[in-house]
Short mmCIF file of C-alpha atoms in Angstrom, two decimals:
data_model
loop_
_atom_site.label_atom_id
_atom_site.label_comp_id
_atom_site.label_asym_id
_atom_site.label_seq_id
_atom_site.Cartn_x
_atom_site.Cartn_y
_atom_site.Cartn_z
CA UNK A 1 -129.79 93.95 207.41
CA UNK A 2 -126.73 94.53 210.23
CA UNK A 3 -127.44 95.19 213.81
CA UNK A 4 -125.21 97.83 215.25
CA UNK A 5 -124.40 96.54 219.23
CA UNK A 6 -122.64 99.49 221.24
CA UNK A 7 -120.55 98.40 224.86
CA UNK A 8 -123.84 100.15 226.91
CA UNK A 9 -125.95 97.47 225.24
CA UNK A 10 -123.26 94.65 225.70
CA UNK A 11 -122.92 95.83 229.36
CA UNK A 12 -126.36 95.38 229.69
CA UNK A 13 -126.54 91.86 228.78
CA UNK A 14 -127.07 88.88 231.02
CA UNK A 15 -123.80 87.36 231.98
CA UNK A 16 -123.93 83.86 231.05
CA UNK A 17 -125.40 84.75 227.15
CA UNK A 18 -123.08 87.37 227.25
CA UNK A 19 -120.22 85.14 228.12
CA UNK A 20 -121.50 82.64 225.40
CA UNK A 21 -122.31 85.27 222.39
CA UNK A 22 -118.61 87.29 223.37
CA UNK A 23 -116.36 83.66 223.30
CA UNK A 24 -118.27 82.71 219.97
CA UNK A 25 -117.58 86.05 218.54
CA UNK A 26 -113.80 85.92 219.82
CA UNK A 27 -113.98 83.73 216.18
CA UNK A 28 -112.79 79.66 215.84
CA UNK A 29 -109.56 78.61 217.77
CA UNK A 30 -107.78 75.33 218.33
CA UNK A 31 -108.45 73.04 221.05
CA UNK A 32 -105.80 71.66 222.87
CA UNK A 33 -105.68 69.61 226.31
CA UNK A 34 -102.55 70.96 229.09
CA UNK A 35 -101.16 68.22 230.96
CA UNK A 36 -98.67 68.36 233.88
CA UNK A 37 -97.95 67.00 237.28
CA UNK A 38 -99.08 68.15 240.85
CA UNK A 39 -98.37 67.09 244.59
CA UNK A 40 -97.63 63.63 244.79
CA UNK A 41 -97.01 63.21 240.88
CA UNK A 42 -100.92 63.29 240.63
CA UNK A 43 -101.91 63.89 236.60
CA UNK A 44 -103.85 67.21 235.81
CA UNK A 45 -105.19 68.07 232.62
CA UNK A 46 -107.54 70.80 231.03
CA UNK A 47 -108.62 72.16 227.83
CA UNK A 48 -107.58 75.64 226.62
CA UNK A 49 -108.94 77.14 223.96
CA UNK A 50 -106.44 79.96 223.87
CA UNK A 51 -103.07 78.32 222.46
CA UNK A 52 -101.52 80.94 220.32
CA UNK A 53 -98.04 80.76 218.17
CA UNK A 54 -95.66 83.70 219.65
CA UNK A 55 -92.80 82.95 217.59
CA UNK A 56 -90.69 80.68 215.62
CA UNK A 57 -86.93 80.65 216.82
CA UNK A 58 -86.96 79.48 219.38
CA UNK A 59 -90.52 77.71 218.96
CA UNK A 60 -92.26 79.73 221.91
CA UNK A 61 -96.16 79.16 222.42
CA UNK A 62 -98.15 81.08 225.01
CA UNK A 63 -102.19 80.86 225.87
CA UNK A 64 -104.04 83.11 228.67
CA UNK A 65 -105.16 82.04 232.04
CA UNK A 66 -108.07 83.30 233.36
CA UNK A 67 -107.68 85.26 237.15
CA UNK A 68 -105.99 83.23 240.13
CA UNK A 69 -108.76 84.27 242.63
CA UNK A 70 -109.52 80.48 242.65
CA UNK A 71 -106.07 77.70 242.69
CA UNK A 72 -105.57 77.04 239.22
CA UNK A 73 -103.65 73.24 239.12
CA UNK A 74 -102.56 74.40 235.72
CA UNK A 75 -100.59 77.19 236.74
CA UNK A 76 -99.70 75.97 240.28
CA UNK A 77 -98.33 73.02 238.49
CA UNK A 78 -96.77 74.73 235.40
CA UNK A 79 -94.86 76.92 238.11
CA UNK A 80 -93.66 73.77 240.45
CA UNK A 81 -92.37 71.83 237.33
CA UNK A 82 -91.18 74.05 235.02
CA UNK A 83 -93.14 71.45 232.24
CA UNK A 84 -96.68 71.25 230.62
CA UNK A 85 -97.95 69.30 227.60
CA UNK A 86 -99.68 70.92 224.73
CA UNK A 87 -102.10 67.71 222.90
CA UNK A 88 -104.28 68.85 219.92
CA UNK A 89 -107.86 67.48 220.42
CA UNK A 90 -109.19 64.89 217.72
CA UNK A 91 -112.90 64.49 216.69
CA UNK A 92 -112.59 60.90 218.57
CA UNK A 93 -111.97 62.53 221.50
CA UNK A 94 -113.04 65.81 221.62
CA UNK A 95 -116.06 65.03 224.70
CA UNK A 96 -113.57 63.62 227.01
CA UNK A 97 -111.83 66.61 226.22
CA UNK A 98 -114.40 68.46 226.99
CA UNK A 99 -114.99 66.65 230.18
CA UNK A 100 -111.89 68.26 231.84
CA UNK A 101 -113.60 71.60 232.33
CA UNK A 102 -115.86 69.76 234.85
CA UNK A 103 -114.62 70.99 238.69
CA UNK A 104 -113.40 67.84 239.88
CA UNK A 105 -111.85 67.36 243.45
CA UNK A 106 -108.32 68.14 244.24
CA UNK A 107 -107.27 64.12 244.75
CA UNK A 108 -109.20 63.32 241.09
CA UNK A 109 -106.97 63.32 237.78
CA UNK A 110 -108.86 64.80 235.02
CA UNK A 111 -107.01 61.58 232.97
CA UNK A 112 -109.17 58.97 235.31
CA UNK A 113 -112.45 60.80 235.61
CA UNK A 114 -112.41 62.03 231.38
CA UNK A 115 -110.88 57.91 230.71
CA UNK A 116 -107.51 59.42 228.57
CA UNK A 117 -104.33 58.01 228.92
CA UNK A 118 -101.48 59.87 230.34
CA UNK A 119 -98.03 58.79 228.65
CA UNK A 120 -94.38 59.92 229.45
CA UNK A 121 -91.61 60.28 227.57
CA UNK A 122 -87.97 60.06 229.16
CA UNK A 123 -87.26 62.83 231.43
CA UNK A 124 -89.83 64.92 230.67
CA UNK A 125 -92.13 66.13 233.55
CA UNK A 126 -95.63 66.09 232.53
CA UNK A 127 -97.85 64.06 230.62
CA UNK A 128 -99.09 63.39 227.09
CA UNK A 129 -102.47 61.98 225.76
CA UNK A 130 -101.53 59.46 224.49
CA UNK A 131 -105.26 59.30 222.59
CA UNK A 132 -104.04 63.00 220.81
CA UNK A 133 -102.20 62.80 217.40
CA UNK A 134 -100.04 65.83 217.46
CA UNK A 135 -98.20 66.67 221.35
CA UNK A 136 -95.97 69.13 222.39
CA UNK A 137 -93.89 69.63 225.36
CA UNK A 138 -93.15 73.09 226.93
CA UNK A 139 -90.78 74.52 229.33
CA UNK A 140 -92.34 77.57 231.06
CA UNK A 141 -90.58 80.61 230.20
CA UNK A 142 -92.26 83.73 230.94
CA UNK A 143 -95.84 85.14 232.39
CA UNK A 144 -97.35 88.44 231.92
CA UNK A 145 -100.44 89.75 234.17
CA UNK A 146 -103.07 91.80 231.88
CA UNK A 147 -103.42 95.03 233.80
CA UNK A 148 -106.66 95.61 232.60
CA UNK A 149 -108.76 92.20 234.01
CA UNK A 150 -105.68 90.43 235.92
CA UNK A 151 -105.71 87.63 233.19
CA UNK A 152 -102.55 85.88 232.69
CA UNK A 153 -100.31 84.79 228.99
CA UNK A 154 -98.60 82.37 229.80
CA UNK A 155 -95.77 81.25 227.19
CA UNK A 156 -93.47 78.45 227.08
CA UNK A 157 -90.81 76.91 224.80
CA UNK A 158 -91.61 73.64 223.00
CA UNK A 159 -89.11 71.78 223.40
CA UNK A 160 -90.28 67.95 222.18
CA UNK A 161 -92.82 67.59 219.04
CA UNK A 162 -94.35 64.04 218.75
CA UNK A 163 -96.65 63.43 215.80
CA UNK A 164 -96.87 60.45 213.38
CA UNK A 165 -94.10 59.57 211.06
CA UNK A 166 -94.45 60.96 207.30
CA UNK A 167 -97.07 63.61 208.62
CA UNK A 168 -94.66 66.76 207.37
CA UNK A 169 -94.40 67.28 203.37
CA UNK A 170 -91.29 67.95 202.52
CA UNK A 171 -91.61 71.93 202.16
CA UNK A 172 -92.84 71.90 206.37
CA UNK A 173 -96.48 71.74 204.95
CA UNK A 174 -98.51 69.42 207.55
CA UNK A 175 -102.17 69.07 206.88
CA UNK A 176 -103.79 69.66 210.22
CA UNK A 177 -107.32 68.37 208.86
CA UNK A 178 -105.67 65.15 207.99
CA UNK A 179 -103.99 64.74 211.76
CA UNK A 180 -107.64 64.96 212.81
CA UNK A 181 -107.04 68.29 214.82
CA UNK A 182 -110.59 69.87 215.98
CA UNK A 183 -111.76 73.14 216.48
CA UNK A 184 -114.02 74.99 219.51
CA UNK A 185 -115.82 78.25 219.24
CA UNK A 186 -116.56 79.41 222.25
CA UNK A 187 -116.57 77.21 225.04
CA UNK A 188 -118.86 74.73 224.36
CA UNK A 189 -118.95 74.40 220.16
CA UNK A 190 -116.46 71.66 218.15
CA UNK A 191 -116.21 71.67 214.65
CA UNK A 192 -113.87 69.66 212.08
CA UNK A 193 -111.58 71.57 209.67
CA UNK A 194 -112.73 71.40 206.14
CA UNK A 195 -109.78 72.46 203.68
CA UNK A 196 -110.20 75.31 201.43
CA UNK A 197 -106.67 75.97 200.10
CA UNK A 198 -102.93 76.73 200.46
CA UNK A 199 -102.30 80.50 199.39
CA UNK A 200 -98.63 81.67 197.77
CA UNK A 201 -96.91 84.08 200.04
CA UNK A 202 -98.42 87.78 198.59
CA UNK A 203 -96.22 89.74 197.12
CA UNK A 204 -97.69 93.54 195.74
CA UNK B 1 -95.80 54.66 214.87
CA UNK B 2 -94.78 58.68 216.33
CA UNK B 3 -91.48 60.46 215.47
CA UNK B 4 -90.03 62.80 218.26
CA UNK B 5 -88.46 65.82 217.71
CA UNK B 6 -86.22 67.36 219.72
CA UNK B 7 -85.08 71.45 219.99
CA UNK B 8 -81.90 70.75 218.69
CA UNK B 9 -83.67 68.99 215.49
CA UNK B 10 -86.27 72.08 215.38
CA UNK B 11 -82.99 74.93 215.49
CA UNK B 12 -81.61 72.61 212.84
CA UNK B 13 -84.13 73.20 210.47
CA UNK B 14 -83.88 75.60 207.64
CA UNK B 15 -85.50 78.79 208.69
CA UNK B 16 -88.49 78.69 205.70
CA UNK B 17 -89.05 75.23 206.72
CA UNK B 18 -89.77 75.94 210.07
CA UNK B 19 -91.32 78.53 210.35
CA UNK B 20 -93.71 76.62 207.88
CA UNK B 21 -94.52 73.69 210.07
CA UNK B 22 -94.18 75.77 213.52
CA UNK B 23 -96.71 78.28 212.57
CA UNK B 24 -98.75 75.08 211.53
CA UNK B 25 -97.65 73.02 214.71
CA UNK B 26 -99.63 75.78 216.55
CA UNK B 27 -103.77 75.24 215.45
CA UNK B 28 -105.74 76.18 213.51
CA UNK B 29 -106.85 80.13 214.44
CA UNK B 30 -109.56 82.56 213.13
CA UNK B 31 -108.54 84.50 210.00
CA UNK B 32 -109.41 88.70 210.93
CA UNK B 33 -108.40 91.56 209.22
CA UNK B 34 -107.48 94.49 211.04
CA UNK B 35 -108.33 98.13 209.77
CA UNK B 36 -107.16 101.20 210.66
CA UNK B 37 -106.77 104.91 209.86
CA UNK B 38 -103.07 106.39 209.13
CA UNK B 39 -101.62 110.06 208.19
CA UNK B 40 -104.06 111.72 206.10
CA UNK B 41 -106.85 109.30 206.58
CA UNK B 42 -105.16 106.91 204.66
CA UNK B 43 -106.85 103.51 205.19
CA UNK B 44 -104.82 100.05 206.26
CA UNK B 45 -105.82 96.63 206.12
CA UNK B 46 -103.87 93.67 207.32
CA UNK B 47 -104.50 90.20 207.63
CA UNK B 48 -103.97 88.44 211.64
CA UNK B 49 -104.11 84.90 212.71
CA UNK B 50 -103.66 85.72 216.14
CA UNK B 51 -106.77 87.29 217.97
CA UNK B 52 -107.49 85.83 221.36
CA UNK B 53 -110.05 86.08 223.80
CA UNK B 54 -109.30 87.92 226.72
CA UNK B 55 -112.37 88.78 228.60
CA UNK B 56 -116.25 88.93 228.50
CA UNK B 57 -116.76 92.21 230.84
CA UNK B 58 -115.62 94.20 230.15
CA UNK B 59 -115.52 92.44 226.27
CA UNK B 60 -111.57 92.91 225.42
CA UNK B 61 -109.51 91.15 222.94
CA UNK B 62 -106.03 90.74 222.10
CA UNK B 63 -103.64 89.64 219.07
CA UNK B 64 -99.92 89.15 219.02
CA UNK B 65 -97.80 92.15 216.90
CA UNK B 66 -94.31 91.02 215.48
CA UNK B 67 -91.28 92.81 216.72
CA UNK B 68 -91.26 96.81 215.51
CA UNK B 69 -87.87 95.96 213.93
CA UNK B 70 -89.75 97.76 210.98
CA UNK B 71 -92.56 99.97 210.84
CA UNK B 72 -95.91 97.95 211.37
CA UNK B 73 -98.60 100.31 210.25
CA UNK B 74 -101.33 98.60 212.12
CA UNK B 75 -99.70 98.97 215.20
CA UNK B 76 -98.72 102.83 214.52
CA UNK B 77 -102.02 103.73 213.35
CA UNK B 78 -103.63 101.95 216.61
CA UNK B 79 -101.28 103.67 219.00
CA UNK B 80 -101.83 107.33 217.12
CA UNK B 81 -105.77 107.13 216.59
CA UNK B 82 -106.71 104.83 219.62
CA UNK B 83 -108.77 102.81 217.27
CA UNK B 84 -109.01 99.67 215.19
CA UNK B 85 -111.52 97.16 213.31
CA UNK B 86 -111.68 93.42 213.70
CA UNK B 87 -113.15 92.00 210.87
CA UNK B 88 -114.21 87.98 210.13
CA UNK B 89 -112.16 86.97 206.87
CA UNK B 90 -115.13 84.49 204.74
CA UNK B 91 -114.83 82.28 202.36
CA UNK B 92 -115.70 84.89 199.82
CA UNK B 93 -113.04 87.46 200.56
CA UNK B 94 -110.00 84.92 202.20
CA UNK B 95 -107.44 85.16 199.08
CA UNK B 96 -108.13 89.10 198.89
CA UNK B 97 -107.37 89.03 202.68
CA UNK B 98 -104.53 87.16 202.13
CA UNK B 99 -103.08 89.25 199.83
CA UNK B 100 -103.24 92.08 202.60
CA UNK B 101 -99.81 90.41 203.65
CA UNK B 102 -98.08 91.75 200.53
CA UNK B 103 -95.73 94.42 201.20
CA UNK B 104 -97.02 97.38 199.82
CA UNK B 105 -95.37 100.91 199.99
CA UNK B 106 -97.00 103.25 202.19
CA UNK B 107 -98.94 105.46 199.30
CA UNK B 108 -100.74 102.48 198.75
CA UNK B 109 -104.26 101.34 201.03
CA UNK B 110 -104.44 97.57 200.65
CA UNK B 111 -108.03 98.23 200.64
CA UNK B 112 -107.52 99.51 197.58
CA UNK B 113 -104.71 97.08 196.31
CA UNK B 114 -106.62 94.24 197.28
CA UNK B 115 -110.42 95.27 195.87
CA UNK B 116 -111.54 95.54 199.87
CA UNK B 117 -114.51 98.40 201.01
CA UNK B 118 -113.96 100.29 203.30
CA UNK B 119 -116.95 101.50 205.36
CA UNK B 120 -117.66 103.72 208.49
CA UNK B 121 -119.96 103.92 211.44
CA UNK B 122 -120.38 107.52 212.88
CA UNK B 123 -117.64 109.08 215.06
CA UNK B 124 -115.55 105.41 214.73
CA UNK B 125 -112.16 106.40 213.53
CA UNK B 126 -111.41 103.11 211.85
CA UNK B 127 -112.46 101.51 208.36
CA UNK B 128 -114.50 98.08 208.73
CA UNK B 129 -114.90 95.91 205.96
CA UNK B 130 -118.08 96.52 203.94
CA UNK B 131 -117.67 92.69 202.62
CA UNK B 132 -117.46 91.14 206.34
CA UNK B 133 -119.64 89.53 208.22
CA UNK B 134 -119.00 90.06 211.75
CA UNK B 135 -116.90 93.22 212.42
CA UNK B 136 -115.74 94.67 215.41
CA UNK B 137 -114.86 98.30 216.56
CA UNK B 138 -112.38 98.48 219.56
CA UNK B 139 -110.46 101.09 221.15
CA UNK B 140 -106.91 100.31 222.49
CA UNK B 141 -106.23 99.61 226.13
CA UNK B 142 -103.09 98.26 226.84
CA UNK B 143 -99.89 96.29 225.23
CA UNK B 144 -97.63 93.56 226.62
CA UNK B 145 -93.75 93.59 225.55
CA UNK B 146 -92.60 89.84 225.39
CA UNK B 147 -89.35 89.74 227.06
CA UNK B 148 -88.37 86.61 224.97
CA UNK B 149 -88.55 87.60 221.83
CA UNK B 150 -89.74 91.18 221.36
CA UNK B 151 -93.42 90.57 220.12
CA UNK B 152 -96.14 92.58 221.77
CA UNK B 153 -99.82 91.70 223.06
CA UNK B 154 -102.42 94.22 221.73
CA UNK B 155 -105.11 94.58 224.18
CA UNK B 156 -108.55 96.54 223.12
CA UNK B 157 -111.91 96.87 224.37
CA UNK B 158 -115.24 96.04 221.84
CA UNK B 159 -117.05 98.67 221.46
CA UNK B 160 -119.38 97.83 218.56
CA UNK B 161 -119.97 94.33 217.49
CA UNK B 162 -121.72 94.68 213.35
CA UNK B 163 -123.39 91.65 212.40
CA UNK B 164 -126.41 90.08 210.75
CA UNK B 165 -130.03 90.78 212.26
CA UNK B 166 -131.04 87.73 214.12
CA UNK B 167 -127.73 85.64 213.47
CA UNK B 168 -128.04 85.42 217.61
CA UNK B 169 -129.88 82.79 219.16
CA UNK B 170 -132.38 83.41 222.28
CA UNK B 171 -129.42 81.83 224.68
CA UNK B 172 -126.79 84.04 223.18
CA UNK B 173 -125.50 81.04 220.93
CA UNK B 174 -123.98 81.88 217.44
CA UNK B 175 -123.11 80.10 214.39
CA UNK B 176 -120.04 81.41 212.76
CA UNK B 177 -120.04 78.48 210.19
CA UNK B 178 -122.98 79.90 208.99
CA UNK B 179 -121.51 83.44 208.96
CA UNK B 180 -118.93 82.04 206.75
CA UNK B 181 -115.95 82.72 208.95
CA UNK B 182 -112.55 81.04 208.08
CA UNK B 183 -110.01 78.78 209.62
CA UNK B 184 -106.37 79.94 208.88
CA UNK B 185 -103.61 77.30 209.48
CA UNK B 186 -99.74 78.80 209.51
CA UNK B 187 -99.56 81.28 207.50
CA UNK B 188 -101.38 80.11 203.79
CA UNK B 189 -103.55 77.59 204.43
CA UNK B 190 -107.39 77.98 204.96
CA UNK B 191 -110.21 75.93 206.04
CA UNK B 192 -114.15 76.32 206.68
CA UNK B 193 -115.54 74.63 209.52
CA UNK B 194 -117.67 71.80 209.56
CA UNK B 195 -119.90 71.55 212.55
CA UNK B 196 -119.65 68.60 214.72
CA UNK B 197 -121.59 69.05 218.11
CA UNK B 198 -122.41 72.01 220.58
CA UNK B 199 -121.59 70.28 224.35
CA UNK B 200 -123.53 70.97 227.93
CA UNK B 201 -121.68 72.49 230.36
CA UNK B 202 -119.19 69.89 232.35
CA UNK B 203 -119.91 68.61 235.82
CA UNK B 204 -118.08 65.79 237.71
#
């Protein structure tokens, strides 16, 4: 049998299990861990679990911030550098992931306290995890505030890919189960990808 | 050992190829189709990889439109009626989804085309699908033009969430793997998830 749940009955709802049923129900996403630099070239790094594709040419990514009524390093970073790092959480690391939603201390990396190694490559002004498989690098490009909750989509342009070598087919197919790429529902659930299949593009 | 690729590699790259691997590059995202009403009642159904989570109160959620360089029924039938479905794609029902992406001329429902059923809760002027398992009813509350490339954030606010009787846990916790929802990666590739662990809530 369905249940039928109307927004009176939703409203009515404790906040934390409606927090947790609402994420869950938001469906699977993609975890991913932001890196950049703050004050002092101190390391930041969170999880996000709203990276979404905005388009292909150029190769622009955005995912949403929640309200700045508290500092967000993320942002306050993203904005001073201009650069942020996009790492795809594996199922070997997916609890020190996790670990960077913790509210640690101005003066503590995220990449100390959650033991993941920042790495650089030239030029480029914000970290990688070195521990992640696939890792992008971003150059902000454009905000817009949500009018109706003050929420923020943030989007950038990738502008370095590093992933192992031989890891795209030669048609651009890359097997995202295979690069060891997790998944979070909600903000607390991980699950592994397990591969159903590869679809032609439809055609009537 | 890790390859690096560069912007001027990725605008290199034959268009088919990437927007192949970029669409993959991004995650792995929840697979939803979206249903809505058109001129003379005429049901549409299109597949999305895009839904996000915006916000738990009130409970809104968005997904990312392509440019309206050509008419995108979804997003004409949203602005006209005010309303619109989000419905889980399963394992079941993920190649008929799929082929929701065909192009089909406007006579045609692709509930129809693609053996989908349509089905109605009183006064909610949008068509769920009969064979989802979680289905949501929004109304539309606000868009977002992308000033670098023309795609628009869809914002609407849940007002019915349809699921199975007691598929919610006492603490608001929900198992989508056992609802059967699906993983899309890029554009044609599908997964089921495979739970790994649920994690406590992070503290320093």
């Amino acid at each position: 049998m369905a249940r039928i749940i109307t927004s009176t009955e939703i409203q009515e709802w404790d906040k934390y299990y409606r927090i947790n049923i609402l994420n869950k129900l938001s469906g699977f996403k993609s975890a991913s861990l932001i890196g950049t630099l703050g004050k002092e070239e101190r390391t930041n790094l969170a999880i996000f679990n709203s990276v979404m594709h905005i388009g292909a040419s150029p190769y622009y990514l955005g995912f949403i911030l929640r309200p700045t009524t508290v500092d967000r390093h993320t942002y306050i970073n993203i904005k001073e550098t201009n650069h942020y790092t996009i790492n795809h959480v594996t199922s070997t690391i997916y609890q020190q992931a996790h670990q960077t939603s913790a509210k640690y201390i101005d003066e503590v990396s995220e990449f100390d306290a959650c033991k993941l190694t920042p790495s650089y490559i030239d030029g480029f002004k914000a970290p990688f995890v070195e521990e992640s498989v696939v890792k992008l690098g971003l150059e902000f490009v454009e905000e817009q505030l949500i009018r109706c909750n003050q929420t923020r989509l943030i989007i950038g342009k990738v502008t370095k890919i590093i992933l192992p070598e031989n890891s795209i087919e030669s048609n651009g197919d890359i097997r995202l189960d295979h690069l060891d790429s997790t998944i979070v529902n909600g903000l607390d659930t991980y699950y592994k990808a397990y591969f159903l299949e590869k679809l032609e593009f439809a055609r009537p």
